[in-house]
Structure formats: C-alpha cells, structure tokens
XYZ file of C-alpha atoms in Angstrom:
362
model
C 0.000 0.000 0.000
C 1.342 3.433 -0.932
C 2.187 5.609 2.040
C 0.020 8.439 0.666
C -3.109 6.282 0.968
C -5.060 5.979 4.221
C -3.931 2.964 6.249
C -6.616 0.919 8.005
C -5.422 -1.387 10.789
C -7.654 -4.032 12.347
C -6.870 -5.357 15.808
C -7.450 -9.109 15.511
C -9.397 -9.785 18.694
C -10.802 -12.981 17.179
C -7.418 -14.542 18.014
C -8.141 -14.426 21.761
C -8.611 -17.859 23.442
C -12.401 -17.507 23.580
C -12.513 -16.227 20.014
C -13.549 -12.609 20.548
C -12.794 -9.209 22.056
C -15.112 -10.129 24.945
C -12.402 -12.307 26.521
C -10.936 -9.076 27.891
C -14.227 -8.127 29.518
C -14.862 -11.587 30.956
C -11.411 -11.768 32.523
C -11.637 -8.280 34.051
C -15.186 -8.761 35.351
C -14.382 -12.072 37.044
C -11.048 -10.903 38.466
C -12.618 -7.790 39.992
C -15.614 -9.712 41.351
C -13.402 -12.301 43.038
C -11.177 -9.572 44.464
C -14.166 -7.648 45.887
C -15.818 -10.795 47.238
C -18.936 -10.332 45.095
C -18.070 -13.675 43.490
C -16.794 -16.643 45.451
C -14.783 -19.576 44.063
C -17.336 -22.223 43.151
C -19.952 -19.542 42.482
C -21.951 -19.140 39.285
C -21.463 -16.172 36.955
C -24.682 -15.223 35.161
C -25.075 -13.011 32.109
C -27.627 -12.022 29.530
C -25.790 -12.006 26.236
C -26.394 -12.339 22.502
C -23.380 -14.613 22.413
C -19.767 -13.491 22.515
C -19.623 -12.193 26.094
C -21.346 -15.353 27.263
C -18.852 -17.529 25.392
C -15.955 -15.603 26.931
C -17.417 -15.902 30.441
C -17.966 -19.634 29.909
C -14.331 -19.899 28.784
C -12.823 -17.859 31.628
C -15.024 -18.865 34.601
C -13.788 -22.478 34.949
C -10.201 -21.222 35.135
C -11.200 -19.476 38.366
C -13.167 -22.446 39.712
C -16.530 -20.900 38.837
C -19.572 -21.955 36.819
C -21.516 -20.038 34.175
C -25.240 -19.639 33.448
C -26.250 -17.736 30.327
C -29.588 -16.290 29.266
C -29.674 -15.719 25.508
C -32.370 -14.417 23.110
C -33.743 -17.256 21.035
C -33.157 -15.379 17.764
C -29.384 -15.364 18.268
C -27.383 -17.617 15.948
C -27.827 -21.224 17.137
C -24.093 -21.971 16.934
C -23.497 -19.577 19.835
C -25.638 -21.578 22.258
C -24.058 -24.791 20.953
C -20.606 -23.416 21.783
C -21.793 -22.365 25.262
C -23.091 -25.817 26.052
C -19.887 -27.396 24.773
C -17.963 -25.136 27.166
C -20.023 -26.443 30.079
C -22.302 -23.454 30.639
C -26.019 -23.841 31.245
C -28.006 -22.008 28.570
C -31.479 -20.518 28.900
C -33.000 -19.319 25.596
C -35.825 -16.770 25.923
C -38.106 -14.714 23.702
C -36.692 -11.284 22.704
C -38.538 -8.448 24.468
C -37.785 -4.829 25.401
C -35.146 -4.152 28.068
C -37.965 -2.543 30.084
C -39.726 -5.930 30.307
C -39.012 -8.058 33.371
C -38.330 -11.049 31.121
C -35.717 -9.401 28.925
C -32.756 -11.795 28.825
C -30.543 -9.387 30.788
C -33.158 -8.977 33.525
C -33.638 -12.742 33.766
C -29.868 -13.211 34.131
C -29.856 -10.685 36.984
C -32.632 -12.650 38.707
C -30.787 -15.933 38.268
C -27.797 -14.565 40.212
C -30.083 -13.511 43.075
C -31.744 -16.934 43.037
C -28.338 -18.631 43.128
C -27.461 -16.586 46.206
C -30.731 -17.582 47.858
C -30.134 -21.248 47.018
C -26.598 -21.054 48.405
C -27.925 -19.541 51.634
C -30.531 -22.320 51.940
C -27.920 -25.003 51.226
C -25.731 -23.524 53.945
C -28.578 -23.731 56.454
C -29.443 -27.282 55.414
C -25.808 -28.356 55.724
C -25.468 -27.057 59.289
C -26.866 -29.284 62.006
C -26.079 -28.512 65.644
C -23.348 -26.151 64.480
C -21.624 -28.831 62.403
C -21.365 -28.922 58.620
C -22.762 -31.893 56.789
C -23.163 -32.754 53.124
C -26.531 -32.010 51.446
C -28.777 -35.083 51.338
C -28.530 -37.145 48.195
C -31.426 -36.355 45.887
C -32.571 -33.397 47.991
C -33.924 -30.628 45.745
C -35.304 -27.330 47.054
C -38.521 -25.841 45.701
C -36.526 -23.056 44.091
C -34.322 -25.536 42.267
C -37.438 -27.243 40.938
C -38.657 -23.884 39.609
C -35.261 -23.049 38.079
C -33.830 -26.296 36.734
C -31.444 -24.380 34.462
C -29.678 -22.809 37.411
C -26.714 -24.797 38.658
C -27.554 -26.308 42.013
C -25.320 -26.311 45.072
C -23.128 -23.521 43.746
C -21.387 -21.107 46.072
C -23.655 -18.167 45.320
C -24.217 -16.154 42.153
C -22.792 -13.036 40.534
C -24.419 -11.083 37.686
C -21.641 -9.992 35.317
C -23.720 -7.022 34.088
C -21.560 -6.310 31.039
C -23.640 -3.265 30.046
C -23.319 -1.362 33.332
C -20.265 -2.922 35.002
C -17.368 -0.498 34.471
C -14.900 -3.390 34.636
C -15.851 -3.601 30.943
C -14.599 -0.052 30.335
C -11.472 -0.693 32.418
C -10.609 -3.822 30.423
C -10.210 -1.648 27.331
C -8.842 1.455 29.031
C -6.119 -0.607 30.701
C -5.613 -3.203 27.963
C -6.895 -2.647 24.425
C -6.189 1.090 24.292
C -2.571 0.870 25.511
C -1.933 -2.049 23.145
C -3.174 -0.041 20.153
C -0.936 2.869 21.161
C 2.114 0.638 21.583
C 1.510 -1.500 18.483
C 1.182 1.584 16.270
C 4.099 3.369 17.990
C 1.631 6.159 18.641
C 1.044 6.642 14.918
C -2.736 6.577 14.954
C -4.982 9.353 13.677
C -8.394 7.862 14.333
C -10.234 5.011 16.024
C -13.682 3.769 15.069
C -15.920 0.993 16.389
C -19.544 0.075 16.898
C -21.028 -0.170 20.380
C -23.146 -2.773 22.119
C -22.268 -2.362 25.769
C -20.028 0.550 24.780
C -17.044 -0.749 26.728
C -14.644 -1.051 23.798
C -15.294 2.313 22.181
C -15.338 4.026 25.585
C -12.192 2.489 27.027
C -10.130 2.825 23.854
C -11.301 6.357 23.011
C -10.658 7.618 26.541
C -7.140 6.170 26.633
C -6.138 7.308 23.154
C -7.395 10.851 23.615
C -5.527 11.106 26.904
C -2.388 10.117 24.993
C -3.067 12.585 22.171
C -6.086 14.910 21.899
C -5.437 15.000 18.143
C -6.669 11.397 17.765
C -10.248 11.406 16.483
C -12.638 8.729 17.765
C -15.856 7.740 16.043
C -18.860 5.468 16.431
C -20.277 3.339 13.607
C -23.892 2.456 14.379
C -26.066 -0.291 12.806
C -29.684 0.198 11.663
C -32.252 0.674 14.419
C -29.768 1.762 17.082
C -30.221 5.123 18.813
C -26.559 5.878 19.526
C -25.920 7.680 16.216
C -28.686 10.136 17.075
C -27.333 10.574 20.599
C -23.803 11.367 19.407
C -24.783 13.621 16.505
C -27.974 15.273 17.816
C -27.850 14.771 21.555
C -31.119 12.819 21.740
C -32.079 9.161 21.592
C -35.108 7.763 19.786
C -38.699 8.177 20.866
C -39.999 5.827 23.535
C -41.816 3.720 20.921
C -38.747 3.410 18.709
C -36.512 2.676 21.683
C -38.656 -0.263 22.715
C -38.672 -1.658 19.181
C -41.717 -2.130 16.952
C -40.780 -5.592 15.705
C -40.918 -8.413 18.231
C -38.668 -10.651 16.163
C -35.794 -8.219 15.860
C -36.072 -5.008 17.898
C -33.026 -3.426 16.259
C -34.000 -4.166 12.656
C -30.510 -5.398 11.819
C -28.856 -8.726 11.107
C -25.690 -7.676 12.899
C -25.295 -9.179 16.373
C -23.861 -7.732 19.556
C -23.939 -4.090 18.445
C -26.579 -1.383 18.478
C -28.648 -0.317 21.464
C -31.417 2.125 22.345
C -30.335 3.191 25.795
C -27.265 4.784 27.333
C -25.117 2.412 29.371
C -22.653 3.451 32.056
C -19.883 2.107 29.842
C -20.931 4.058 26.734
C -21.269 7.269 28.728
C -17.504 7.089 29.356
C -16.767 7.370 25.616
C -14.933 10.374 24.136
C -16.350 10.653 20.629
C -15.798 13.200 17.868
C -18.629 11.968 15.684
C -20.670 9.032 14.438
C -21.658 7.283 11.231
C -24.579 5.030 10.341
C -23.870 1.778 8.557
C -26.313 -0.485 6.755
C -26.742 -4.249 6.824
C -25.975 -4.387 3.094
C -22.690 -2.537 3.640
C -21.726 -4.944 6.427
C -22.537 -8.007 4.311
C -20.680 -6.643 1.277
C -17.685 -5.621 3.402
C -17.422 -9.089 4.939
C -17.282 -10.685 1.481
C -14.808 -8.100 0.200
C -12.437 -8.779 3.120
C -12.801 -12.531 2.650
C -11.907 -12.322 -1.036
C -9.206 -9.669 -0.829
C -7.614 -10.014 2.607
C -8.309 -13.583 3.655
C -10.270 -12.358 6.673
C -13.375 -14.347 7.645
C -15.114 -11.915 9.982
C -18.328 -11.684 11.956
C -21.042 -9.086 11.476
C -19.808 -6.544 14.036
C -16.254 -6.751 12.668
C -17.592 -6.110 9.175
C -19.562 -3.096 10.404
C -16.441 -1.769 12.123
C -14.611 -1.986 8.809
C -17.432 -0.085 7.118
C -16.835 2.613 9.724
C -13.088 2.523 9.132
C -13.553 3.131 5.402
C -15.956 6.006 6.144
C -13.387 7.603 8.442
C -10.543 6.998 5.957
C -12.528 8.728 3.197
C -13.135 11.690 5.493
C -9.550 12.085 6.721
C -7.893 11.430 3.378
C -4.400 10.228 2.365
C -1.586 9.706 4.859
C -3.779 8.923 7.882
C -3.882 5.751 9.990
C -7.250 4.470 11.188
C -7.615 1.638 13.721
C -10.656 -0.541 14.310
C -11.508 -3.776 16.117
C -12.020 -7.156 14.436
C -14.245 -8.499 17.216
C -14.792 -12.104 16.172
C -14.600 -14.332 13.112
C -17.369 -15.648 10.897
C -17.631 -19.081 12.496
C -20.321 -17.845 14.917
C -22.357 -16.310 12.113
C -22.875 -19.194 9.693
C -26.615 -19.618 10.246
C -27.488 -15.974 9.578
C -24.840 -13.536 8.343
C -23.231 -16.120 6.037
C -26.394 -18.010 5.056
C -27.406 -17.155 1.450
C -31.063 -18.117 2.027
C -31.315 -16.010 5.182
C -29.752 -13.002 3.448
C -32.008 -13.395 0.421
C -35.088 -13.125 2.672
C -34.026 -9.598 3.613
C -32.728 -8.533 0.195
C -29.133 -8.630 1.419
C -27.559 -10.968 -1.134
C -24.029 -9.614 -1.800
C -23.460 -8.445 -5.372
C -20.459 -6.106 -5.231
C -17.204 -6.945 -6.994
C -15.153 -4.290 -5.198
C -15.839 -1.422 -2.804
C -18.427 0.272 -4.996
C -20.951 -0.166 -2.161
C -18.820 2.371 -0.268
C -18.733 4.662 -3.330
C -15.135 3.663 -4.016
C -14.220 2.640 -7.556
C-alpha cells in the first residue's frame, strides 16, 4: 500500500482464546468480582448475552473455579448456544422483548444470580446441624431448584456480570486494548472507530487514546435501528416507541449481532467521541465478502460493520492517515445468519459487489 493512501489497521481480537474481544471483559469482570468478594470460588457467573460475552465468560469462569449460566435471546445464531453448552455453561433461551420488560434476557440473568445466592444460603442452612457442617442429602432438591432447573444447584452463590453497566468492561479496554493499540502503532494513529453494544470497547479505547493525544479522532459506527448515532450527533435518543422496538422478532432491525442499542449504558457514557456514522446491513454483508476475497479475513457481522466505519473515516480524513478498528470475532459464529445465502435473500441482502463500490469507491 502506498504511504500516501489511508492505512486501516484491524486489531485481531478474534485470536483471543475464547474467540472474541469479549475475553478481555470476561477476565476483568471475574477478576474484579473475586477480588471484591462479590463472586466466590465455586460460584456461578450469570449473564444475559447475545453470544460473545457469554462464550468468553464460559471460557474464563472455569479457570477461576466458577460456573456459568447464560440467558440468551432465542433469535441469536444457534451456533453460539451450541458453543456455550460445549464449554459447560447452562443455557437458557428466551423470547426477545424490550429491556424494560421483566423477562428481557438481561433482567432474567440478573434474577438468576439472586436466586443462586438464595439457594446457596438455603444449602448452607441445610448443611449445618447442631453447628456442624454436613453434606446435602442425596437427591434433595429445594422448591426453588425445581422452579429453576437451568440454574446450577449447590453452587457457592451467584454473581451477575452485568456487562452493560459494570465499568470493569470499560477498564478492560482502558487498561488493555487502548494501551496495546498505542504501543503496536508506535503512537502513529490518527483515528479510532468501532460500533457499540455495551459501549465498553469504544469508551475504554477512546478515553485512553485521547488522553495520549487529543489530536486522535474517535468515532462510532452504528447499525440500523440503534439510537446511539442520534445521541452522538444530535444529543437525543429515539422516541420511547422506537426505543422499545416495533418488531418483536428483531427489535433493532438489523442482522448484525452484539452491536446497536437504544439506551445509554454506564460504559458508553464514558466514551470520548468526535462523531458518528450510520452503517447499513448491506454494507456490512458486502464488506465481509470483500475482506474474505481480498484479505483472507473471515469476519463476523460486528467486525464487518467496524470496517465499514473505518472506510468512512478513511474517506473523510484522506491520504496519509492511519485508522484503527476492532475485528471483534470471526465468521464461524455467524454461519446460520450472516453467512447463510437463504437467510440473506429473505431480507434482500444478497451480496453483489465486486469491489468497494458499495462504499462509493471505484
């Protein structure tokens, strides 16, 4: 590549042990919870996740002697729940509803942690007779365990990872991803761009990089249906009706997974952003195929959207600039939707581009 052209660098987070950028979050969340005492060895970590964070938690938790229970929307790619079960996590698939609903997958995960704590307290009482510990009776099952068969029994309490609001997420990227980008580019970075789900990545990286150099521009790329673009560019989110989502099947009206949201999280509010762009599903699909054919990169939907954002930023900044983005995960977790020709055809998203003409680049 000629030095006069914009240089786009992708940080290959799909090479982490759990296969995604969320390994950083899982490790930080569990380490901090164990250190604070909110999570005990032998306890169960619960999370409501569309996939990658759950997979990372299920990967990391056993290394600390903990278990993992995941609540996942039933429209998420099936291979994600298959991976979770293979990793030893218990998986609870639920109908997608608004975050304001008590049965939103995140709210259910929060309840499961509380129930695990209640079960642990009951088990402790049952195991103490005349001040002496004894083992729980074989075959003894509490009423609560009968009501919640998916919850791991006889665990040492529960802890809700709370990836959206837990600032350990932000710290994982402020203390890890951001410094790595700075060091790996020798400080030669002009802009950073990424989509946001929890907001931890874009917040942690943008905050660190702008502390290093206020000249570094940081941007958001937002998928269809998400309210963050409006918040960054206009200062307001969507209307209440739009925020709750009109379509029951897919509240965000996008085939991308793990990005886009219609509320402000504590993690996202830490972000230092200079602007935002909106990407389309068609751009993400076309970009994924372009990168596969031209760069040998088999990327997931959020990674593809990040690259759409990187090209937008590169076009705006012009020649001689270096733009960094995150390659969150690979395409292996997206075979049943993002890489399924029949699924794409249903939504008019069949890729047709031969180059980058979909980005208005000849």
